[in-house]
Short mmCIF file of C-alpha atoms and ligand atoms in Angstrom, two decimals:
data_model
loop_
_atom_site.label_atom_id
_atom_site.label_comp_id
_atom_site.label_asym_id
_atom_site.label_seq_id
_atom_site.Cartn_x
_atom_site.Cartn_y
_atom_site.Cartn_z
CA MET Z 833 76.01 107.28 96.37
CA ALA Z 834 79.01 106.49 98.59
CA SER Z 835 79.30 108.57 101.77
CA PRO Z 836 82.22 111.03 101.94
CA TRP Z 837 83.83 108.87 104.63
CA ALA Z 838 83.55 105.74 102.44
CA ARG Z 839 85.16 107.66 99.61
CA ARG Z 840 87.94 108.90 101.87
CA GLY Z 841 88.41 105.34 103.13
CA GLY Z 842 88.82 104.17 99.54
CA LEU Z 843 91.43 106.84 98.95
CA ALA Z 844 93.28 105.78 102.13
CA TRP Z 845 93.23 102.20 100.79
CA LYS Z 846 94.89 103.34 97.58
CA TYR Z 847 97.18 106.05 98.94
CA PRO Z 848 98.13 105.17 102.53
CA PHE Z 849 100.93 107.79 102.63
CA SER Z 850 98.41 110.61 102.00
CA ARG Z 851 96.21 112.83 104.15
CA TRP Z 852 93.52 110.13 103.87
CA GLY Z 853 95.92 107.54 105.25
CA ARG Z 854 96.76 109.86 108.17
CA GLU Z 855 93.05 110.35 108.85
CA VAL Z 856 92.62 106.59 109.19
CA VAL Z 857 95.61 106.33 111.55
CA GLU Z 858 94.17 109.08 113.74
CA ALA Z 859 90.58 107.80 113.67
CA ALA Z 860 91.65 104.24 114.53
CA GLY Z 861 94.36 105.41 116.98
CA LEU Z 862 96.81 102.92 115.41
CA GLU Z 863 99.92 102.21 117.52
CA ILE Z 864 102.88 99.91 116.90
CA SER Z 865 101.44 97.45 119.43
CA ASP Z 866 98.20 97.28 117.37
CA LEU Z 867 100.20 96.57 114.22
CA ALA Z 868 101.97 93.74 116.05
CA TYR Z 869 99.18 92.14 118.09
CA ASP Z 870 95.66 93.26 117.06
CA PRO Z 871 93.97 90.10 115.71
CA LEU Z 872 91.85 92.22 113.36
CA LEU Z 873 95.08 93.45 111.76
CA GLU Z 874 96.41 89.97 110.98
CA PRO Z 875 95.55 90.52 107.26
CA ALA Z 876 97.65 93.70 107.43
CA ARG Z 877 100.65 91.79 108.78
CA ARG Z 878 100.25 89.19 106.03
CA GLY Z 879 99.83 91.99 103.50
CA ALA Z 880 103.00 93.71 104.70
CA ARG Z 881 105.00 90.52 104.13
CA ARG Z 882 103.52 90.13 100.65
CA ARG Z 883 104.21 93.74 99.88
CA LEU Z 884 107.86 93.37 100.86
CA ALA Z 885 108.22 90.02 99.11
CA ALA Z 886 106.91 91.70 95.96
CA ALA Z 887 109.31 94.62 96.42
CA VAL Z 888 112.31 92.30 96.86
CA GLY Z 889 111.16 90.16 93.93
CA GLY Z 890 110.67 93.12 91.57
CA ARG Z 891 106.88 92.64 91.40
CA VAL Z 892 103.95 94.86 92.44
CA TYR Z 893 101.40 93.90 95.09
CA LEU Z 894 98.36 96.14 95.07
CA GLY Z 895 96.65 94.65 98.15
CA GLU Z 896 93.40 92.77 98.70
CA GLY Z 897 89.96 94.04 97.72
CA SER Z 898 88.60 92.68 101.02
CA TRP Z 899 90.80 95.00 103.10
CA THR Z 900 89.17 97.72 105.16
CA PRO Z 901 90.91 101.13 105.02
CA GLU Z 902 92.42 100.37 108.48
CA VAL Z 903 93.92 97.10 107.23
CA ALA Z 904 95.22 98.73 104.05
CA VAL Z 905 96.91 101.57 105.92
CA ALA Z 906 98.21 99.19 108.62
CA SER Z 907 99.75 96.98 105.91
CA TYR Z 908 101.67 99.95 104.52
CA LEU Z 909 102.76 101.15 107.98
CA THR Z 910 103.88 97.67 109.01
CA ALA Z 911 105.93 97.24 105.84
CA ARG Z 912 107.50 100.65 106.40
CA LEU Z 913 108.40 99.82 110.01
CA ILE Z 914 110.10 96.64 108.82
CA VAL Z 915 112.05 98.51 106.13
CA GLY Z 916 113.16 101.07 108.73
CA ARG Z 917 114.16 98.33 111.16
CA ILE Z 918 116.26 96.46 108.60
CA SER Z 919 117.97 99.77 107.72
CA ASP Z 920 119.38 98.56 104.40
CA PRO Z 921 119.34 101.38 101.84
CA TYR Z 922 119.00 98.82 99.05
CA LEU Z 923 115.77 97.49 100.59
CA GLY Z 924 114.60 101.08 101.04
CA ARG Z 925 115.07 101.70 97.34
CA LEU Z 926 113.27 98.47 96.39
CA PHE Z 927 110.37 99.43 98.66
CA GLY Z 928 110.24 102.97 97.26
CA GLU Z 929 110.23 101.59 93.75
CA HIS Z 930 107.42 99.20 94.65
CA GLU Z 931 105.28 101.90 96.26
CA GLY Z 932 105.86 104.21 93.27
CA LYS Z 933 104.71 101.54 90.84
CA ARG Z 934 101.73 100.63 92.99
CA PHE Z 935 100.78 104.28 93.05
CA TYR Z 936 101.04 104.56 89.26
CA ALA Z 937 98.87 101.48 88.77
CA LEU Z 938 96.16 102.84 91.06
CA ALA Z 939 96.27 106.54 90.19
CA SER Z 940 96.40 106.46 86.41
CA ASP Z 941 92.65 107.07 86.05
CA GLU Z 942 92.19 109.03 89.27
CA ASP Z 943 89.86 111.99 89.68
CA PRO Z 944 91.78 115.19 88.77
CA ASP Z 945 91.01 116.91 92.11
CA VAL Z 946 92.35 113.89 93.98
CA LEU Z 947 95.56 114.00 91.91
CA SER Z 948 96.03 117.67 92.80
CA SER Z 949 95.52 116.90 96.50
CA LEU Z 950 98.03 114.06 96.27
CA ALA Z 951 100.54 116.44 94.71
CA ASP Z 952 100.04 118.79 97.69
CA ASP Z 953 100.59 115.89 100.09
CA LEU Z 954 103.78 114.98 98.23
CA GLU Z 955 104.91 118.63 98.27
CA VAL Z 956 104.91 118.87 94.50
CA ASP Z 957 103.97 122.42 93.53
CA SER Z 958 101.32 122.05 90.80
CA GLU Z 959 98.49 123.98 89.22
CA ARG Z 960 95.68 122.64 87.06
CA ASP Z 961 94.44 124.24 83.86
CA GLY Z 962 91.82 122.16 82.07
CA LEU Z 963 93.38 118.87 81.03
CA LEU Z 964 96.91 119.98 81.93
CA TRP Z 965 98.88 120.23 85.15
CA GLY Z 966 101.69 122.72 85.47
CA VAL Z 967 104.50 121.46 87.71
CA ALA Z 968 106.87 124.10 89.09
CA LEU Z 969 110.26 123.81 87.42
CA ALA Z 970 112.04 123.42 90.76
CA ASP Z 971 109.99 120.28 91.47
CA TYR Z 972 109.81 118.97 87.92
CA LEU Z 973 113.56 118.92 87.24
CA PRO Z 974 114.76 116.56 90.00
CA LEU Z 975 111.80 114.19 89.50
CA ALA Z 976 111.79 114.09 85.67
CA ARG Z 977 115.59 113.72 85.49
CA ARG Z 978 115.22 110.12 86.64
CA ILE Z 979 112.67 109.18 83.98
CA SER Z 980 114.02 107.81 80.72
CA GLY Z 981 112.82 109.22 77.42
CA SER Z 982 113.47 112.44 75.53
CA ARG Z 983 109.97 113.79 76.11
CA TRP Z 984 110.88 114.39 79.76
CA ARG Z 985 113.83 116.60 78.88
CA LEU Z 986 113.15 120.30 79.25
CA VAL Z 987 114.05 121.04 75.66
CA ASN Z 988 111.05 118.94 74.50
CA ALA Z 989 108.66 119.96 77.27
CA ASP Z 990 105.85 122.52 77.31
CA VAL Z 991 107.39 125.18 79.57
CA ARG Z 992 105.37 128.30 80.36
CA ARG Z 993 105.19 130.69 83.32
CA GLY Z 994 107.90 128.81 85.25
CA ARG Z 995 106.01 125.51 85.00
CA VAL Z 996 106.20 122.39 82.88
CA TRP Z 997 102.75 121.45 81.58
CA VAL Z 998 101.88 117.78 81.31
CA ARG Z 999 98.77 115.69 80.71
CA ARG Z 1000 97.27 113.37 83.31
CA ARG Z 1001 99.49 110.33 82.67
CA GLY Z 1002 102.57 112.50 82.69
CA PHE Z 1003 101.49 114.11 85.93
CA VAL Z 1004 100.89 110.71 87.55
CA ARG Z 1005 104.33 109.58 86.34
CA ILE Z 1006 105.94 112.61 87.97
CA LEU Z 1007 104.02 111.92 91.18
CA GLN Z 1008 105.20 108.30 91.02
CA GLU Z 1009 108.76 109.58 91.42
CA ALA Z 1010 107.66 111.74 94.35
CA VAL Z 1011 106.02 108.70 95.99
CA ARG Z 1012 109.22 106.77 95.46
CA ASP Z 1013 111.20 109.52 97.21
CA ARG Z 1014 108.69 109.69 100.04
CA THR Z 1015 108.71 105.95 100.71
CA SER Z 1016 112.29 104.90 100.03
CA GLU Z 1017 113.61 106.29 103.29
CA ALA Z 1018 112.13 104.92 106.47
CA PRO Z 1019 113.56 105.87 109.88
CA ASP Z 1020 114.73 103.03 112.11
CA PRO Z 1021 111.96 102.68 114.72
CA GLY Z 1022 114.27 100.74 117.10
CA PRO Z 1023 113.43 97.31 118.54
CA LEU Z 1024 110.04 96.03 117.36
CA PRO Z 1025 107.59 93.70 119.15
CA PRO Z 1026 108.44 90.02 118.43
CA PRO Z 1027 105.81 89.41 115.67
CA LEU Z 1028 107.18 92.33 113.65
CA ASP Z 1029 110.78 91.44 114.45
CA GLU Z 1030 110.15 87.94 113.07
CA ALA Z 1031 108.65 89.43 109.91
CA ALA Z 1032 111.71 91.69 109.60
CA ALA Z 1033 114.00 88.63 109.93
CA ASP Z 1034 112.07 86.91 107.12
CA VAL Z 1035 112.39 89.93 104.85
CA ALA Z 1036 116.12 90.28 105.63
CA ALA Z 1037 116.50 86.60 104.68
CA MET Z 1038 114.68 87.24 101.37
CA LEU Z 1039 117.05 90.10 100.66
CA ARG Z 1040 120.11 87.92 101.42
CA GLU Z 1041 118.71 85.17 99.20
CA ARG Z 1042 118.25 87.64 96.37
CA SER Z 1043 121.90 88.75 96.68
CA ALA Z 1044 123.13 85.16 96.96
CA ARG Z 1045 121.14 84.22 93.86
CA ALA Z 1046 122.72 87.06 91.96
CA ARG Z 1047 126.18 85.93 93.08
CA ARG Z 1048 125.48 82.30 92.17
CA LYS Z 1049 124.25 83.38 88.76
CA SER Z 1050 127.47 85.25 88.13
CA GLY Z 1051 129.08 82.04 86.88
CA ALA Z 1052 132.43 83.71 87.42
CA PRO Z 1053 134.67 81.62 89.69
CA GLY Z 1054 136.80 83.90 91.80
CA GLY Z 1055 134.08 86.54 91.75
CA PHE Z 1056 133.67 89.63 89.63
CA PRO Z 1057 136.55 91.81 88.45
CA PRO Z 1058 136.94 95.10 90.35
CA CYS Z 1059 135.43 97.20 87.54
CA VAL Z 1060 132.25 95.07 87.55
CA VAL Z 1061 132.10 95.04 91.36
CA ASP Z 1062 132.18 98.85 91.28
CA LEU Z 1063 129.43 99.06 88.64
CA LEU Z 1064 127.28 96.54 90.53
CA ASP Z 1065 127.69 98.42 93.81
CA ARG Z 1066 126.78 101.69 92.20
CA VAL Z 1067 123.70 100.40 90.40
CA ARG Z 1068 122.53 98.67 93.59
CA ARG Z 1069 123.02 101.89 95.52
CA GLY Z 1070 120.59 103.50 93.07
CA GLU Z 1071 123.13 105.53 91.09
CA ASN Z 1072 122.46 106.31 87.47
CA LEU Z 1073 125.22 104.76 85.33
CA SER Z 1074 126.36 106.29 82.08
CA HIS Z 1075 125.42 104.58 78.82
CA LEU Z 1076 128.93 103.07 78.48
CA GLU Z 1077 128.87 101.81 82.06
CA ARG Z 1078 125.46 100.18 81.56
CA PHE Z 1079 126.57 98.56 78.36
CA THR Z 1080 129.74 97.20 80.02
CA LEU Z 1081 127.81 95.80 82.97
CA ALA Z 1082 124.98 94.28 80.92
CA ALA Z 1083 127.31 92.74 78.33
CA TYR Z 1084 129.54 91.28 81.07
CA LEU Z 1085 126.68 89.78 83.10
CA LEU Z 1086 124.98 88.28 80.05
CA ARG Z 1087 128.29 86.73 78.99
CA VAL Z 1088 128.82 85.08 82.40
CA GLY Z 1089 125.37 83.51 82.40
CA TRP Z 1090 122.85 85.96 83.81
CA SER Z 1091 119.48 85.81 82.10
CA GLU Z 1092 118.04 88.87 80.37
CA GLY Z 1093 115.39 89.08 83.10
CA GLU Z 1094 118.00 89.10 85.85
CA VAL Z 1095 119.99 91.88 84.19
CA ILE Z 1096 116.83 93.94 83.67
CA ASP Z 1097 115.89 93.32 87.30
CA LEU Z 1098 119.29 94.59 88.43
CA PHE Z 1099 118.72 97.92 86.70
CA ARG Z 1100 115.38 98.39 88.46
CA ALA Z 1101 117.25 100.13 91.27
CA SER Z 1102 118.33 102.89 88.86
CA PRO Z 1103 116.44 106.15 89.45
CA ASP Z 1104 115.73 106.52 85.72
CA PHE Z 1105 114.73 102.88 85.23
CA ASN Z 1106 112.25 102.39 82.39
CA GLU Z 1107 111.11 98.81 81.86
CA ARG Z 1108 110.48 99.18 78.13
CA VAL Z 1109 113.79 100.91 77.35
CA ALA Z 1110 115.85 98.64 79.64
CA SER Z 1111 114.24 95.50 78.17
CA TYR Z 1112 114.94 96.65 74.63
CA GLN Z 1113 118.58 97.50 75.38
CA VAL Z 1114 119.34 94.32 77.30
CA ARG Z 1115 117.65 92.13 74.66
CA HIS Z 1116 119.58 93.92 71.94
CA ILE Z 1117 122.92 93.29 73.69
CA ALA Z 1118 121.95 89.64 74.28
CA SER Z 1119 120.75 89.03 70.73
CA LYS Z 1120 123.92 90.52 69.23
CA GLY Z 1121 126.08 88.54 71.66
CA TYR Z 1122 128.20 91.59 72.47
CA SER Z 1123 131.20 91.13 74.76
CA PRO Z 1124 132.11 93.78 77.32
CA PRO Z 1125 134.83 96.16 76.10
CA GLY Z 1126 138.45 95.19 76.73
CA CYS Z 1127 140.46 96.45 79.69
CA GLU Z 1128 142.36 99.01 77.61
CA ARG Z 1129 139.12 100.61 76.45
CA LEU Z 1130 137.70 100.46 79.98
CA ARG Z 1131 140.81 102.22 81.27
CA GLU Z 1132 140.28 104.97 78.67
CA TRP Z 1133 136.66 105.34 79.73
CA GLY Z 1134 137.60 105.55 83.42
CA ILE Z 1135 135.70 102.36 84.24
CA CYS Z 1136 138.77 100.25 85.13
CA ARG Z 1137 139.33 100.01 88.89
CA ALA Z 1138 142.54 98.00 89.28
CA ASP Z 1139 145.50 96.68 87.36
CA CYS Z 1140 144.50 93.03 87.04
CA GLY Z 1141 147.02 92.39 84.24
CA LEU Z 1142 144.22 91.27 81.91
CA ARG Z 1143 143.03 92.15 78.44
CA SER Z 1144 139.34 91.60 79.16
CA PRO Z 1145 137.26 91.53 82.34
CA LEU Z 1146 135.96 88.15 81.15
CA GLN Z 1147 139.43 86.70 81.81
CA PHE Z 1148 139.15 87.52 85.49
CA GLY Z 1149 137.17 84.39 86.37
CA ARG Z 1150 139.20 82.22 84.05
CA ARG Z 1151 142.45 83.26 85.67
CA ALA Z 1152 141.02 82.48 89.12
CA ARG Z 1153 139.94 79.07 87.83
CA LYS Z 1154 143.46 78.34 86.59
CA VAL Z 1155 144.97 79.37 89.92
CA GLU Z 1156 142.43 77.20 91.79
CA GLY Z 1157 143.23 74.24 89.50
CA ARG Z 1158 146.96 74.33 90.15
S1 LIG T 678 142.11 95.54 84.53
FE1 LIG T 678 140.33 94.94 83.36
S2 LIG T 678 139.26 93.52 84.68
FE2 LIG T 678 140.65 94.63 85.99
S3 LIG T 678 139.46 96.33 86.78
FE3 LIG T 678 140.52 97.05 84.96
S4 LIG T 678 139.08 96.78 83.32
FE4 LIG T 678 138.37 95.52 85.02
#
């Protein structure tokens, strides 16, 4: 049977933000200089880069089975330092999304007592009753609001005694949102030792490349029309767009040459992003070949942002092309 410490080490490996992660930091006396220079933590530095590359690329990196708890926690801390140093809220959201998904992948079959302890660490007020967890309404509402699907709406939920009662998977999904909140904001630690500064420069370059790729894929000479620029900015800032706004943005981007995958990837920054629902909606728009609504309709809907003198946002690039060709 595994010793309690080995078990706690395994929990630190999976949940580095938790009490078990803090125990490892204290026991090992980890400092920023260790994260930067300790040769035994080289796998952690490599892991931090992979973690951030996965976050920027919209993938999930769970870590390596060979990692000790110290390396696993150091990888998380190093990645977080780099996110804080770069101080780009967009990267913060990508990292939070990554850590939330990693958590969900690792916690879905977790021991119920461990899940309750994690909820305490994440400051989610919960109570267990058999196979159900009751999440206090005040904590449930802001977390569930960002999850797509009618079953998360209060009107369809099991609400009793001021709590919303959910089964294990639902509870883990709620905690995923709490992990995302916890990890998407990292304070700027100030100047970092050179090895970490170099890693931060690499990650900043990846982020710039991602943006440049998105711009190149726009296929719209002269750039995007103001309404689309506004929608793009808002979705990248992590704002939830209305259904009409999402439709307009997706239909426009698909029409100017973005792939379905790239459009789905863009919406990953949305707080209520749901892969299955987003994939279905984007594929539906692509398969029907819908065009974005015309400017008059967009004005009515309050989506128009300037008087470009056009009938459709799709004309924006064409007009620029004509002007350039004169
Ligand atoms: S006029 Fe048309 S293209 Fe220009 S911002 Fe308004 S809706 Fe967009």
